[in-house]
Amino acid sequence: MPVIGVQLHTQDTHVMIDNGILQLTLLNPDGIVTGIRYNGIDNLLEVLNGEDNRGYWDLVWNSPGTPGTTGSFDVIKGTSFKVIVENEDQVEVSFTRTWDSSQEGKLVPLNIDKRFIVLRGCSGFYTYAIYEHLKDWPGFNLAETRIAFKLRKDKFHYMAMADNRQRYMPLPDDRLSGRGQALAYPEAVLLVNPVEPDFKGEVDDKYQYSCDNKDSQVHGWICITDQPAVGFWMVTPSNEFRSGGPVKQNLTSHVGPTTLAVFLSAHYTGEDLVPKFSAGEAWKKVFGPVFIYLNCTMDGDEPLSLWEDAKQQMIIEVQSWPYTFPASDDFPKSNQRGNVNGRLLVNDRYVSDDNIPANGAYIGLAPPGNVGSWQRECKDYQFWTKTDINGYFLINDIRPGDYNLYAWVPGFIGDYQYSAAITITPGSEIEVGDLVYKPPRNGPTLWEIGIPDRSAAEFYVPDPNPKYINKVYVNHPDRFRQYGLWERYAELYPNEDLVYTVGTSDYKKDWFFAQVTRKIDTNKYQGTTWQIRFKLDNVDQGSSYKLRVAIASATFSELQVQINDPKTNPLFSSGLIGRDNSIARHGIHGLYWLYNVDVPGKLLVQGDNTIFLTQPRSSSPFQGIMYDYIRLEGPSKLSSNEEYMSSTL
């Protein structure tokens, strides 16, 4: 049967694009998706909602100088409709909203051009948007931007975002008063009288389905009530337009049924990931395209085969990036981009005399900045890959521009930054050769706790309170995503705080995953002091030792370090750090911090020693620190010549 060409039908209030597989209907000129007809279902989107509350781009913005991560919520409605491409192979339409000074204080000072593309023979549609701030416009903060689709609750009951993170989901009605009981924050609800009794006693919280950018390429829903079964999937083929790098966490799909494509957010990072634009600062960025993929079962297929098919389609989309068909000149094609390749090695003389290939390192290009600045970069584009077992890497299809090359290597602390700026021009092939990362190191390891991988997942994560279970995460590697784990600390340590003894304790069993506050009464909490006890056979009191503390997440917290006497003034204090909120939001990491504390030998003694780690801030159950890795180094044992050679690599 011949593949039907794409047809565009324009009416006064609606625009409909039909390729014979699906019909996509949008408000004219708003550019809000009101209908998706597919496989005999007249609309996959929630027909009980108003037309402007089904499928839309939105943002949260605020005026410059406003602190925090909140602001005005704006469902972006176009004011002008235009046909960009119209032929049998492709229809691309544009819905624009332009800003002028009469809207100052009412609308975010951006020109926004939302695009939708339907291709011949394609079971889905693409959408992207171009945001532009002109130089002479006022400043603003942009706390969030995303796409949201709200599906029919009578049809879409099964959600999937990973092979081991998928399930039948509660109804939105189950979260309402009478069926659901709000917990410590509005997003978390205990299901006490759900429509489907099997869900009774479970917790529903959208943050339990968050995901690192690097792992969030396809997620969505399956309609199992109809035969054949139908799938609705959000496919993100590239992370170049997402802020914060590969391990930034964002929301995916959750009860609604809702599916999101989040491009910019402060979740798991706080205000550091809110871009702040000044008056006089010109800016333009393309978000997307992303692909909304629709599929259905054939005779005899299991409904869950749609998830397997969606993963295969995701791979096809990733391999097709950058797409050839978007019509905007602001989206460069492959031949207008450049590539960078090289090899990353690690030089740590206390681990090996030879340079070590950086196996599985994250390496990428991000806008120029300081060492590690990529994790807080949120205005422009980033391009990341992982090195192979021998440390080789290839970063393809980089947009033209000026960048720094950044990296971090699991198994080693700190961040790498290539000394020279890299300028990408169309068609450029840049070979940087062998790069050598020298991680922070002063002397031999006396002891260490954890694994330097920017996560607290290797530490002890308790079982949840049986009253607050999400069945997906029972006997699951992501057990940290259960609700209420912060309360388990006070149950395990009701009076005395954690004590870890080097040589006998096991960080997998004896190091709680987060140094949280202890609840002592209703809405009353106290700070905590953890101890690391260790023996030294001898001490060089005239030399300096080094304590390395890598932190995977911090929330309105402070790290104080004392040596052997908890009553003395802290040897080190971080001051107030972090707004990740990863403890409350079931993340096992947020922003990365590394502190290198000089410990004078005169503070240590031969025999038994204790390091005290205090987190004194205590107004909330969610304040605390997740450690990544802790190491005590002895004085350097290298000769002065070896030190010189090592430092000049």
Short mmCIF file of N, CA, C and O in Angstrom, two decimals, residues 168 222-224 227-230 295-309:
data_model
loop_
_atom_site.label_atom_id
_atom_site.label_comp_id
_atom_site.label_asym_id
_atom_site.label_seq_id
_atom_site.Cartn_x
_atom_site.Cartn_y
_atom_site.Cartn_z
N TYR A 168 2.32 -0.43 36.37
CA TYR A 168 0.98 0.15 36.35
C TYR A 168 0.96 1.30 37.36
O TYR A 168 1.47 1.17 38.47
N ILE A 222 1.78 3.26 28.02
CA ILE A 222 1.10 2.26 27.18
C ILE A 222 -0.37 2.22 27.57
O ILE A 222 -0.72 2.13 28.76
N CYS A 223 -1.22 2.29 26.55
CA CYS A 223 -2.66 2.09 26.72
C CYS A 223 -2.96 0.62 26.51
O CYS A 223 -2.90 0.13 25.37
N ILE A 224 -3.24 -0.07 27.62
CA ILE A 224 -3.49 -1.51 27.55
C ILE A 224 -4.99 -1.80 27.53
O ILE A 224 -5.42 -2.92 27.25
N GLN A 227 -7.46 -2.73 22.40
CA GLN A 227 -6.75 -3.69 21.57
C GLN A 227 -6.87 -3.24 20.12
O GLN A 227 -7.98 -3.01 19.65
N PRO A 228 -5.75 -3.10 19.40
CA PRO A 228 -4.40 -3.32 19.91
C PRO A 228 -3.95 -2.25 20.89
O PRO A 228 -4.50 -1.15 20.90
N ALA A 229 -2.95 -2.61 21.72
CA ALA A 229 -2.40 -1.66 22.68
C ALA A 229 -1.66 -0.55 21.94
O ALA A 229 -1.14 -0.74 20.84
N VAL A 230 -1.61 0.63 22.56
CA VAL A 230 -1.01 1.82 21.95
C VAL A 230 0.02 2.41 22.91
O VAL A 230 -0.21 2.47 24.12
N ASN A 295 3.19 4.07 18.81
CA ASN A 295 3.25 2.72 18.26
C ASN A 295 2.07 1.90 18.76
O ASN A 295 1.35 2.29 19.69
N CYS A 296 1.83 0.75 18.12
CA CYS A 296 0.73 -0.12 18.51
C CYS A 296 1.14 -1.57 18.27
O CYS A 296 2.02 -1.86 17.46
N THR A 297 0.50 -2.47 19.00
CA THR A 297 0.83 -3.89 18.87
C THR A 297 0.20 -4.45 17.60
O THR A 297 -0.84 -3.99 17.12
N MET A 298 0.86 -5.47 17.07
CA MET A 298 0.29 -6.27 15.98
C MET A 298 -0.36 -7.50 16.60
O MET A 298 -0.23 -7.76 17.79
N ASP A 299 -1.06 -8.26 15.80
CA ASP A 299 -1.78 -9.43 16.31
C ASP A 299 -0.83 -10.35 17.09
O ASP A 299 0.23 -10.73 16.59
N GLY A 300 -1.22 -10.67 18.31
CA GLY A 300 -0.44 -11.61 19.10
C GLY A 300 0.66 -10.99 19.92
O GLY A 300 1.27 -11.67 20.76
N ASP A 301 0.98 -9.70 19.70
CA ASP A 301 2.05 -9.06 20.45
C ASP A 301 1.61 -8.75 21.88
O ASP A 301 0.45 -8.40 22.13
N GLU A 302 2.55 -8.88 22.80
CA GLU A 302 2.30 -8.45 24.17
C GLU A 302 2.35 -6.91 24.23
O GLU A 302 3.19 -6.29 23.57
N PRO A 303 1.49 -6.30 25.03
CA PRO A 303 1.53 -4.83 25.14
C PRO A 303 2.91 -4.29 25.50
O PRO A 303 3.32 -3.24 25.01
N LEU A 304 3.65 -5.02 26.37
CA LEU A 304 4.94 -4.50 26.79
C LEU A 304 5.98 -4.56 25.69
O LEU A 304 7.08 -3.99 25.83
N SER A 305 5.67 -5.21 24.58
CA SER A 305 6.59 -5.17 23.43
C SER A 305 6.70 -3.75 22.87
O SER A 305 7.66 -3.43 22.17
N LEU A 306 5.72 -2.91 23.19
CA LEU A 306 5.78 -1.52 22.73
C LEU A 306 6.96 -0.77 23.36
O LEU A 306 7.52 0.14 22.75
N TRP A 307 7.30 -1.13 24.60
CA TRP A 307 8.48 -0.52 25.23
C TRP A 307 9.75 -0.92 24.48
O TRP A 307 10.61 -0.08 24.22
N GLU A 308 9.87 -2.20 24.13
CA GLU A 308 11.04 -2.66 23.38
C GLU A 308 11.12 -1.95 22.03
O GLU A 308 12.20 -1.55 21.59
N ASP A 309 9.98 -1.79 21.39
CA ASP A 309 9.96 -1.10 20.10
C ASP A 309 10.34 0.37 20.26
O ASP A 309 11.07 0.94 19.42
#
